[in-house]
Short mmCIF file of C-alpha atoms in Angstrom, two decimals:
data_model
loop_
_atom_site.label_atom_id
_atom_site.label_comp_id
_atom_site.label_asym_id
_atom_site.label_seq_id
_atom_site.Cartn_x
_atom_site.Cartn_y
_atom_site.Cartn_z
CA UNK W 10 0.09 0.12 -0.21
CA UNK W 11 1.33 3.79 -0.95
CA UNK W 12 0.52 6.29 1.27
CA UNK W 13 -1.10 9.67 -0.11
CA UNK W 14 1.14 12.00 -2.04
CA UNK W 15 0.82 15.83 -2.41
CA UNK W 16 -0.33 15.47 -6.11
CA UNK W 17 -3.20 13.06 -4.82
CA UNK W 18 -4.46 15.95 -2.41
CA UNK W 19 -4.38 18.47 -5.26
CA UNK W 20 -6.59 16.20 -7.56
CA UNK W 21 -8.92 15.86 -4.51
CA UNK W 22 -8.87 19.58 -3.85
CA UNK W 23 -9.65 20.52 -7.48
CA UNK W 24 -12.33 17.87 -7.46
CA UNK W 25 -14.18 19.64 -4.56
CA UNK W 26 -15.26 22.41 -6.90
CA UNK W 27 -17.83 19.74 -8.20
CA UNK W 28 -18.74 18.36 -4.71
CA UNK W 29 -22.20 19.62 -5.62
CA UNK W 30 -22.47 18.72 -9.29
CA UNK W 31 -25.11 16.09 -8.89
CA UNK W 32 -26.65 17.35 -5.36
CA UNK W 33 -30.06 15.69 -4.58
CA UNK W 34 -32.33 15.29 -1.74
CA UNK W 35 -31.60 11.75 -0.78
CA UNK W 36 -27.82 11.54 -0.59
CA UNK W 37 -27.16 15.59 -0.96
CA UNK W 38 -23.23 15.78 -1.53
CA UNK W 39 -22.97 12.07 -1.58
CA UNK W 40 -21.83 11.69 -5.09
CA UNK W 41 -19.60 14.63 -5.32
CA UNK W 42 -17.76 13.28 -2.12
CA UNK W 43 -17.03 9.98 -3.82
CA UNK W 44 -16.02 11.85 -6.71
CA UNK W 45 -13.55 14.18 -4.86
CA UNK W 46 -12.32 11.13 -2.59
CA UNK W 47 -11.60 8.78 -5.70
CA UNK W 48 -8.00 10.05 -6.05
CA UNK W 49 -7.33 9.02 -2.63
CA UNK W 50 -9.16 5.54 -3.17
CA UNK W 51 -7.29 4.86 -6.33
CA UNK W 52 -3.78 5.15 -4.52
CA UNK W 53 -4.63 3.59 -1.41
CA UNK W 54 -6.43 0.29 -2.72
CA UNK W 55 -4.47 -1.63 -5.29
CA UNK W 56 -7.10 -4.44 -5.08
CA UNK W 57 -10.16 -3.34 -7.50
CA UNK W 58 -12.74 -5.22 -5.45
CA UNK W 59 -11.77 -3.39 -2.24
CA UNK W 60 -11.49 0.07 -4.13
CA UNK W 61 -14.79 -0.38 -5.58
CA UNK W 62 -16.35 -1.30 -2.36
CA UNK W 63 -14.76 1.78 -0.51
CA UNK W 64 -15.97 4.00 -3.68
CA UNK W 65 -19.45 2.78 -3.54
CA UNK W 66 -19.65 3.10 0.40
CA UNK W 67 -18.82 6.78 -0.02
CA UNK W 68 -21.64 7.58 -2.44
CA UNK W 69 -23.85 7.40 0.52
CA UNK W 70 -25.67 10.60 2.23
CA UNK W 71 -23.03 13.50 3.04
CA UNK W 72 -23.94 16.91 3.49
CA UNK W 73 -22.00 19.96 5.01
CA UNK W 74 -21.23 23.49 4.06
CA UNK W 75 -19.54 23.26 0.29
CA UNK W 76 -16.49 25.25 1.30
CA UNK W 77 -15.56 23.31 4.34
CA UNK W 78 -16.34 20.02 3.11
CA UNK W 79 -12.53 20.06 2.23
CA UNK W 80 -11.57 19.59 5.46
CA UNK W 81 -13.87 16.78 6.08
CA UNK W 82 -12.39 15.47 3.03
CA UNK W 83 -8.83 15.72 3.81
CA UNK W 84 -9.59 14.10 7.24
CA UNK W 85 -11.48 11.24 5.73
CA UNK W 86 -8.64 10.53 3.58
CA UNK W 87 -6.43 10.26 6.40
CA UNK W 88 -8.81 7.72 7.90
CA UNK W 89 -8.97 5.82 4.64
CA UNK W 90 -5.11 5.87 4.73
CA UNK W 91 -4.90 4.51 8.18
CA UNK W 92 -7.71 1.86 7.16
CA UNK W 93 -5.60 0.71 4.20
CA UNK W 94 -2.92 0.13 6.52
CA UNK W 95 -5.00 -2.11 8.82
CA UNK W 96 -5.36 0.36 11.53
CA UNK W 97 -8.18 2.60 10.74
CA UNK W 98 -11.93 2.85 11.75
CA UNK W 99 -14.18 0.11 10.61
CA UNK W 100 -17.29 1.09 8.09
CA UNK W 101 -19.83 1.93 10.92
CA UNK W 102 -17.29 4.30 12.52
CA UNK W 103 -16.30 5.68 9.45
CA UNK W 104 -19.80 6.48 8.49
CA UNK W 105 -20.20 7.98 12.15
CA UNK W 106 -16.94 10.08 11.61
CA UNK W 107 -18.35 11.65 8.39
CA UNK W 108 -21.69 12.46 9.69
CA UNK W 109 -19.87 14.27 12.71
CA UNK W 110 -17.66 16.17 10.73
CA UNK W 111 -20.44 16.98 8.40
CA UNK W 112 -22.48 18.49 11.05
CA UNK W 113 -19.88 20.21 12.83
CA UNK W 114 -18.52 21.76 9.73
CA UNK W 115 -21.89 22.88 8.64
CA UNK W 116 -22.75 24.65 12.08
CA UNK W 117 -19.17 26.73 11.55
CA UNK W 118 -19.35 27.05 7.52
CA UNK W 119 -22.95 28.28 7.54
CA UNK W 120 -22.47 30.92 9.91
CA UNK W 121 -19.25 32.02 8.26
CA UNK W 122 -19.78 32.03 4.64
CA UNK W 123 -23.67 32.07 4.08
CA UNK W 124 -24.71 34.37 7.19
CA UNK W 125 -21.88 36.85 7.29
CA UNK W 126 -19.17 36.54 4.52
CA UNK W 127 -22.02 36.41 1.75
CA UNK W 128 -23.88 39.54 2.86
CA UNK W 129 -20.65 41.11 3.86
CA UNK W 130 -19.34 41.16 0.18
CA UNK W 131 -22.93 41.98 -1.47
CA UNK W 132 -22.97 45.02 0.80
CA UNK W 133 -19.28 46.13 -0.24
CA UNK W 134 -20.14 45.29 -3.98
CA UNK W 135 -23.41 47.39 -3.75
CA UNK W 136 -21.41 50.17 -1.78
CA UNK W 137 -18.97 50.58 -4.61
CA UNK W 138 -21.45 50.58 -7.28
CA UNK W 139 -23.67 52.93 -5.45
CA UNK W 140 -20.27 55.33 -5.02
CA UNK W 141 -19.99 55.26 -9.01
CA UNK W 142 -17.58 52.34 -9.38
CA UNK W 143 -18.07 49.45 -11.69
CA UNK W 144 -15.46 47.61 -9.67
CA UNK W 145 -18.09 46.46 -7.19
CA UNK W 146 -18.76 43.19 -8.65
CA UNK W 147 -14.98 42.61 -8.84
CA UNK W 148 -14.47 43.57 -5.10
CA UNK W 149 -17.32 41.04 -4.38
CA UNK W 150 -16.05 38.27 -6.24
CA UNK W 151 -12.48 38.69 -5.04
CA UNK W 152 -13.38 39.19 -1.36
CA UNK W 153 -15.35 36.26 -1.19
CA UNK W 154 -12.88 34.06 -3.16
CA UNK W 155 -10.10 34.94 -0.95
CA UNK W 156 -12.06 32.94 1.76
CA UNK W 157 -13.79 30.32 -0.24
CA UNK W 158 -11.18 29.10 -2.72
CA UNK W 159 -8.56 29.39 -0.30
CA UNK W 160 -10.05 27.16 2.35
CA UNK W 161 -11.34 25.04 -0.67
CA UNK W 162 -7.87 24.15 -1.81
CA UNK W 163 -5.96 24.31 1.30
CA UNK W 164 -8.67 22.69 3.57
CA UNK W 165 -7.93 19.34 2.11
CA UNK W 166 -4.33 19.65 3.16
CA UNK W 167 -5.23 21.10 6.55
CA UNK W 168 -7.81 18.25 6.91
CA UNK W 169 -5.28 15.46 6.10
CA UNK W 170 -2.64 16.70 8.41
CA UNK W 171 -4.87 16.85 11.43
CA UNK W 172 -7.11 13.92 10.71
CA UNK W 173 -10.03 13.58 12.82
CA UNK W 174 -8.52 16.30 15.27
CA UNK W 175 -9.35 19.05 12.10
CA UNK W 176 -12.14 20.62 14.49
CA UNK W 177 -9.59 21.34 17.48
CA UNK W 178 -10.38 24.31 19.46
CA UNK W 179 -7.64 26.43 17.90
CA UNK W 180 -9.00 26.11 14.26
CA UNK W 181 -12.47 26.49 15.40
CA UNK W 182 -11.61 29.53 17.25
CA UNK W 183 -10.11 31.05 14.11
CA UNK W 184 -13.18 30.60 12.07
CA UNK W 185 -15.25 31.98 14.92
CA UNK W 186 -13.26 34.98 15.20
CA UNK W 187 -13.41 35.70 11.69
CA UNK W 188 -17.01 35.21 11.79
CA UNK W 189 -17.02 37.82 14.61
CA UNK W 190 -14.93 40.30 12.97
CA UNK W 191 -16.68 40.21 9.57
CA UNK W 192 -20.24 40.66 11.39
CA UNK W 193 -18.83 43.74 13.56
CA UNK W 194 -17.20 45.32 10.15
CA UNK W 195 -20.09 44.37 8.17
CA UNK W 196 -22.61 46.06 10.60
CA UNK W 197 -20.73 49.39 10.19
CA UNK W 198 -20.49 48.69 6.39
CA UNK W 199 -24.29 48.40 6.11
CA UNK W 200 -24.40 51.78 8.27
CA UNK W 201 -22.14 53.55 5.72
CA UNK W 202 -24.24 52.07 2.89
CA UNK W 203 -27.27 53.43 4.51
CA UNK W 204 -25.98 56.85 4.86
CA UNK W 205 -24.61 56.96 1.29
CA UNK W 206 -28.26 56.13 -0.02
CA UNK W 207 -29.58 58.71 2.12
CA UNK W 208 -26.99 61.52 0.94
CA UNK W 209 -24.85 60.10 -1.92
CA UNK W 210 -21.59 62.31 -2.31
CA UNK W 211 -23.29 64.55 0.54
CA UNK W 212 -26.34 65.33 -1.44
CA UNK W 213 -29.34 64.71 0.33
CA UNK W 214 -31.99 62.78 -1.51
CA UNK W 215 -35.35 63.84 -1.95
CA UNK W 216 -37.68 63.49 1.00
CA UNK W 217 -39.82 61.08 -0.99
CA UNK W 218 -37.01 58.81 -1.52
CA UNK W 219 -35.55 59.12 1.92
CA UNK W 220 -39.13 58.25 3.61
CA UNK W 221 -39.62 55.26 1.20
CA UNK W 222 -36.18 53.72 1.86
CA UNK W 223 -36.66 53.86 5.87
CA UNK W 224 -40.20 52.49 5.41
CA UNK W 225 -38.63 49.82 3.35
CA UNK W 226 -35.82 49.26 5.86
CA UNK W 227 -38.83 49.02 8.58
CA UNK W 228 -40.77 46.71 6.34
CA UNK W 229 -37.70 44.32 6.13
CA UNK W 230 -37.06 44.09 9.50
CA UNK W 231 -40.53 42.95 10.22
CA UNK W 232 -40.65 40.61 6.99
CA UNK W 233 -37.34 39.14 8.33
CA UNK W 234 -38.80 37.79 11.22
CA UNK W 235 -41.09 35.12 9.49
CA UNK W 236 -39.84 32.90 6.93
CA UNK W 237 -43.24 33.15 4.49
CA UNK W 238 -44.13 34.80 2.47
CA UNK W 239 -40.39 35.06 1.53
CA UNK W 240 -38.57 38.49 0.77
CA UNK W 241 -38.90 37.89 -3.24
CA UNK W 242 -42.91 37.56 -2.57
CA UNK W 243 -42.81 40.60 -0.38
CA UNK W 244 -40.67 42.54 -3.06
CA UNK W 245 -42.97 41.34 -5.83
CA UNK W 246 -46.12 42.67 -3.93
CA UNK W 247 -44.42 45.98 -2.96
CA UNK W 248 -43.45 46.61 -6.39
CA UNK W 249 -46.92 45.74 -8.01
CA UNK W 250 -48.01 48.39 -5.03
CA UNK W 251 -45.63 50.99 -6.49
CA UNK W 252 -46.91 50.57 -10.06
CA UNK W 253 -50.33 50.88 -9.14
CA UNK W 254 -49.80 53.87 -7.27
CA UNK W 255 -47.99 55.60 -9.81
CA UNK W 256 -50.42 54.47 -12.50
CA UNK W 257 -53.21 56.05 -10.92
CA UNK W 258 -51.53 59.23 -9.38
CA UNK I 5 -28.01 42.74 -31.10
CA UNK I 6 -28.33 38.98 -31.71
CA UNK I 7 -24.98 38.24 -30.27
CA UNK I 8 -25.63 40.07 -27.09
CA UNK I 9 -28.71 38.02 -26.59
CA UNK I 10 -26.67 34.59 -27.32
CA UNK I 11 -24.14 35.94 -24.66
CA UNK I 12 -26.94 36.99 -22.26
CA UNK I 13 -28.35 33.33 -22.53
CA UNK I 14 -24.91 31.52 -22.32
CA UNK I 15 -23.92 33.67 -18.90
CA UNK I 16 -27.38 32.46 -17.72
CA UNK I 17 -26.15 28.77 -18.16
CA UNK I 18 -22.69 29.80 -16.33
CA UNK I 19 -24.34 31.34 -13.64
CA UNK I 20 -26.76 28.36 -13.11
CA UNK I 21 -23.72 26.37 -13.09
CA UNK I 22 -21.78 28.37 -10.41
CA UNK I 23 -25.13 28.62 -8.09
CA UNK I 24 -24.78 25.22 -7.10
CA UNK I 25 -23.23 22.47 -9.00
CA UNK I 26 -19.66 23.98 -9.93
CA UNK I 27 -17.73 25.94 -7.25
CA UNK I 28 -19.85 28.18 -6.04
CA UNK I 29 -17.52 31.29 -6.60
CA UNK I 30 -20.28 33.91 -6.73
CA UNK I 31 -20.25 34.57 -10.25
CA UNK I 32 -23.75 33.88 -10.10
CA UNK I 33 -24.79 36.76 -7.82
CA UNK I 34 -26.78 39.30 -9.61
CA UNK I 35 -24.32 42.36 -9.42
CA UNK I 36 -21.46 40.30 -10.95
CA UNK I 37 -23.92 38.98 -13.98
CA UNK I 38 -25.11 42.18 -14.27
CA UNK I 39 -21.99 43.99 -14.52
CA UNK I 40 -20.66 41.56 -16.98
CA UNK I 41 -23.98 42.06 -19.06
CA UNK I 42 -23.45 45.97 -18.90
CA UNK I 43 -19.95 45.21 -20.52
CA UNK I 44 -21.49 43.21 -23.20
CA UNK I 45 -24.34 45.43 -23.88
CA UNK I 46 -22.62 48.56 -23.52
CA UNK I 47 -24.79 50.09 -21.07
CA UNK I 48 -23.52 49.95 -17.35
CA UNK I 49 -26.23 52.23 -16.27
CA UNK I 50 -29.32 50.04 -16.59
CA UNK I 51 -27.58 46.90 -15.90
CA UNK I 52 -26.10 48.11 -12.46
CA UNK I 53 -29.44 49.69 -11.43
CA UNK I 54 -31.09 46.38 -11.86
CA UNK I 55 -28.05 44.67 -10.53
CA UNK I 56 -27.87 46.50 -7.28
CA UNK I 57 -31.55 45.90 -6.36
CA UNK I 58 -31.54 42.33 -7.27
CA UNK I 59 -28.22 41.87 -5.33
CA UNK I 60 -29.56 43.36 -1.97
CA UNK I 61 -32.82 40.98 -2.58
CA UNK I 62 -30.72 38.00 -3.01
CA UNK I 63 -27.92 38.58 -0.55
CA UNK I 64 -30.28 36.90 2.34
CA UNK I 65 -31.13 34.06 0.07
CA UNK I 66 -29.35 31.06 1.56
CA UNK I 67 -28.81 27.67 -0.04
CA UNK I 68 -28.60 25.84 3.41
CA UNK I 69 -29.20 22.14 3.69
CA UNK I 70 -31.57 20.74 1.12
CA UNK I 71 -33.63 23.83 0.80
CA UNK I 72 -33.88 25.34 -2.69
CA UNK I 73 -33.89 28.92 -2.37
CA UNK I 74 -35.35 31.49 -5.15
CA UNK I 75 -33.22 30.94 -8.51
CA UNK I 76 -31.30 34.50 -8.42
CA UNK I 77 -28.67 33.39 -10.47
CA UNK I 78 -31.17 33.03 -13.41
CA UNK I 79 -33.28 35.65 -12.16
CA UNK I 80 -29.96 38.07 -12.15
CA UNK I 81 -29.08 37.36 -15.73
CA UNK I 82 -32.73 37.54 -16.95
CA UNK I 83 -33.55 40.89 -15.01
CA UNK I 84 -30.49 42.51 -16.16
CA UNK I 85 -31.00 41.29 -19.74
CA UNK I 86 -34.86 42.06 -20.20
CA UNK I 87 -34.02 45.99 -18.83
CA UNK I 88 -31.08 45.99 -21.19
CA UNK I 89 -33.12 44.78 -24.18
CA UNK I 90 -35.98 47.37 -23.36
CA UNK I 91 -33.49 50.16 -22.71
CA UNK I 92 -31.44 49.59 -26.03
CA UNK I 93 -34.31 50.48 -28.00
CA UNK I 94 -35.08 54.01 -26.60
CA UNK I 95 -32.10 55.81 -25.01
CA UNK I 96 -33.93 58.24 -22.94
CA UNK I 97 -33.48 58.56 -19.07
CA UNK I 98 -37.20 57.99 -18.62
CA UNK I 99 -37.36 54.76 -20.58
CA UNK I 100 -34.14 53.62 -19.15
CA UNK I 101 -35.85 53.93 -15.46
CA UNK I 102 -38.82 52.08 -16.79
CA UNK I 103 -36.56 49.43 -18.29
CA UNK I 104 -35.06 49.10 -14.96
CA UNK I 105 -38.32 48.65 -13.14
CA UNK I 106 -39.36 46.03 -15.60
CA UNK I 107 -36.03 44.28 -15.36
CA UNK I 108 -36.45 43.88 -11.64
CA UNK I 109 -39.73 42.42 -11.94
CA UNK I 110 -38.57 39.80 -14.56
CA UNK I 111 -35.71 39.08 -12.32
CA UNK I 112 -37.64 38.34 -9.24
CA UNK I 113 -40.32 36.61 -10.98
CA UNK I 114 -37.68 34.46 -12.72
CA UNK I 115 -36.08 33.65 -9.23
CA UNK I 116 -39.55 32.74 -7.78
CA UNK I 117 -40.45 30.13 -10.92
CA UNK I 118 -37.15 28.90 -10.87
CA UNK I 119 -37.53 27.06 -7.40
CA UNK I 120 -39.65 24.04 -8.70
CA UNK I 121 -37.01 23.78 -11.51
CA UNK I 122 -34.20 23.36 -9.05
CA UNK I 123 -36.31 20.98 -7.09
CA UNK I 124 -36.89 18.93 -10.31
CA UNK I 125 -33.38 18.87 -11.19
CA UNK I 126 -32.24 17.55 -7.57
CA UNK I 127 -35.04 14.66 -7.95
CA UNK I 128 -33.43 13.81 -11.31
CA UNK I 129 -30.06 13.52 -9.64
CA UNK I 130 -31.52 11.03 -6.97
CA UNK I 131 -31.90 8.55 -9.97
CA UNK I 132 -28.33 9.35 -11.17
CA UNK I 133 -26.77 8.73 -7.64
CA UNK I 134 -28.51 5.40 -7.30
CA UNK I 135 -27.45 4.21 -11.04
CA UNK I 136 -23.97 5.21 -9.92
CA UNK I 137 -23.73 3.06 -6.90
CA UNK I 138 -24.83 0.17 -8.75
CA UNK I 139 -22.58 0.50 -11.48
CA UNK I 140 -19.66 1.14 -9.33
CA UNK I 141 -20.35 -2.33 -7.28
CA UNK I 142 -20.51 -3.79 -10.74
CA UNK I 143 -17.13 -2.76 -11.38
CA UNK I 144 -17.54 0.35 -13.38
CA UNK I 145 -15.68 3.13 -11.46
CA UNK I 146 -15.82 5.78 -14.10
CA UNK I 147 -19.70 5.95 -13.72
CA UNK I 148 -18.81 8.23 -10.58
CA UNK I 149 -17.15 10.72 -13.31
CA UNK I 150 -19.91 10.10 -15.73
CA UNK I 151 -22.84 11.00 -13.26
CA UNK I 152 -20.85 13.96 -12.47
CA UNK I 153 -20.63 15.18 -15.91
CA UNK I 154 -24.21 14.54 -16.53
CA UNK I 155 -25.32 16.62 -13.69
CA UNK I 156 -23.15 19.66 -14.82
CA UNK I 157 -24.75 19.13 -18.47
CA UNK I 158 -28.24 18.93 -16.98
CA UNK I 159 -27.70 22.27 -14.78
CA UNK I 160 -26.02 23.96 -17.75
CA UNK I 161 -28.81 22.94 -20.13
CA UNK I 162 -31.45 23.97 -17.75
CA UNK I 163 -29.95 27.16 -17.08
CA UNK I 164 -29.46 28.11 -20.65
CA UNK I 165 -33.01 27.00 -21.63
CA UNK I 166 -34.83 28.76 -18.46
CA UNK I 167 -32.63 31.92 -19.42
CA UNK I 168 -33.74 31.90 -22.97
CA UNK I 169 -37.54 31.28 -22.18
CA UNK I 170 -37.94 34.03 -19.49
CA UNK I 171 -35.66 36.55 -21.48
CA UNK I 172 -38.07 36.04 -24.51
CA UNK I 173 -41.26 36.30 -22.36
CA UNK I 174 -40.01 39.11 -20.40
CA UNK I 175 -39.13 41.01 -23.66
CA UNK I 176 -42.18 39.92 -25.40
CA UNK I 177 -44.60 40.95 -22.40
CA UNK I 178 -42.76 43.96 -20.74
CA UNK I 179 -40.77 45.43 -23.86
CA UNK I 180 -44.09 47.18 -25.24
CA UNK I 181 -45.01 48.15 -21.75
CA UNK I 182 -41.56 50.15 -21.47
CA UNK I 183 -42.24 51.75 -24.84
CA UNK I 184 -45.92 52.70 -24.40
CA UNK I 185 -45.77 53.75 -20.66
CA UNK I 186 -42.25 54.95 -19.78
CA UNK I 187 -43.62 57.88 -17.76
CA UNK I 188 -45.95 56.15 -15.24
CA UNK I 189 -43.31 53.15 -14.93
CA UNK I 190 -40.42 55.66 -14.28
CA UNK I 191 -42.40 57.44 -11.81
CA UNK I 192 -43.21 53.72 -10.15
CA UNK I 193 -39.34 53.34 -10.36
CA UNK I 194 -38.86 56.31 -8.01
CA UNK I 195 -40.92 54.73 -5.47
CA UNK I 196 -40.23 51.08 -5.89
CA UNK I 197 -36.45 51.21 -5.86
CA UNK I 198 -35.79 52.86 -2.46
CA UNK I 199 -38.39 50.48 -1.37
CA UNK I 200 -36.53 47.38 -2.78
CA UNK I 201 -33.27 48.65 -1.48
CA UNK I 202 -34.80 49.08 1.91
CA UNK I 203 -36.19 45.70 2.06
CA UNK I 204 -33.02 43.95 0.91
CA UNK I 205 -30.52 46.09 3.02
CA UNK I 206 -32.75 45.11 6.21
CA UNK I 207 -32.06 41.42 5.58
CA UNK I 208 -28.06 42.24 5.53
CA UNK I 209 -28.08 44.47 8.63
CA UNK I 210 -30.15 41.50 10.43
CA UNK I 211 -27.45 39.08 9.36
CA UNK I 212 -24.80 41.21 10.97
CA UNK I 213 -26.57 42.51 14.04
CA UNK I 214 -28.18 39.12 15.11
CA UNK I 215 -29.90 40.98 17.85
CA UNK I 216 -26.74 42.06 19.76
CA UNK I 217 -27.40 45.50 21.22
CA UNK I 218 -23.96 46.42 20.72
CA UNK I 219 -23.89 45.89 17.01
CA UNK I 220 -27.21 47.70 16.42
CA UNK I 221 -25.60 50.70 18.14
CA UNK I 222 -22.51 50.08 15.86
CA UNK I 223 -24.71 50.41 12.72
CA UNK I 224 -26.62 53.32 13.91
CA UNK I 225 -23.66 54.96 14.84
CA UNK I 226 -21.89 53.89 11.30
CA UNK I 227 -25.28 55.71 9.77
CA UNK I 228 -24.81 58.86 12.03
CA UNK I 229 -21.09 59.16 11.55
CA UNK I 230 -21.10 58.52 7.66
CA UNK I 231 -24.18 60.64 7.00
CA UNK I 232 -22.65 63.63 8.98
CA UNK I 233 -19.19 63.29 7.25
CA UNK I 234 -20.91 63.09 3.70
CA UNK I 235 -23.11 66.24 4.33
CA UNK I 236 -19.83 68.10 5.96
CA UNK I 237 -17.16 67.06 3.49
CA UNK I 238 -19.23 66.31 0.59
CA UNK I 239 -17.71 63.11 -0.45
#
């Protein structure tokens, strides 16, 4: 049995980009997970029968936040390596480890990427566009991918190095601190965006604009408390009311 | 104009890929696709007006777990595309504003109607993953790669097809409205734009604040200080 090489980990890292290529309700990221882990299994299991059995087992249900899935992937590759050497966990334990890693990384990653970084870069991009720069979209894309693609590629290496200890307090702490810093900075950024909307380049907007903006903010806070109707449905309804009001004025 | 439309539809396919199946780099976010379309059509103003509103509405739409969120990837492309198509024929400010209004409508409707399509793709992929496991157990390891490719091709095809249909319907239904009622629609835009921006911005603020008083104070202080500085310094 050969151990995993750096090139295998790079191939896995590239393949994480297709983690959700065949996302579905039954196994969610299961197929993408097996696809990403395939280079490791090819290296570790020379016996085709054994390799196929492991590959088929990895097509089972798996789900986590897609960026941080790289950490789980690296950690599980490490376990597969130990297993191929005759020392790793059995099938049941492997499934349990995947489940635990998936759930823990989802809790961490959802907060960082979906609830904080995504609104942060959106706000940054919008502010730049409102200030007259077409580079808002570039800023949005670059800022997000510094954290996203960086972790997506390097995460496989971190996970492989740490094994199941990938969720040790030090790494967790770093992610949590980053979330905190982005949320506080984001609140300030959203404040600056609001101020710019009220008085772009120091020129106060017409009173109607300011009043409707504040009404929209207020409505948005109330709407956000309930999942249904969705924000898109509220936006559609509010837009229709505006058209009706303007039509018959 | 035909290559502009073709590029718009292809961008719809790419955005559909980026949204879930490939990489999730945020290329599919409405502000990014609107900027690209602004460059393609040579009209930044209309594209970015639509892009900003749709981006703020999309920022809080989260693809968590198996939830199928509104399809703002296609919505962003169709919204900016419909607005650019409508504005291309009448380059006056009032027409551009009414084009932006119908563009946002087209984008939001496309995003909402895209949800069943996303669910359909996910159900189709269920069969694909079962087939793949059976094939691997039979000795065909390449089935995993084939299934992944099939998932990508399906998502791209659906993205292109859905963008084309929505763009055509939007231009057909809303284009004449822009040409015939631009004054009323421009007036509606003056009301709807700040309302939509407020709705979207509130979700972003909520995401950062998370019911913590210190952050609410930080947000309000930032509004006050930035507003004061803008008024005093003028930039």
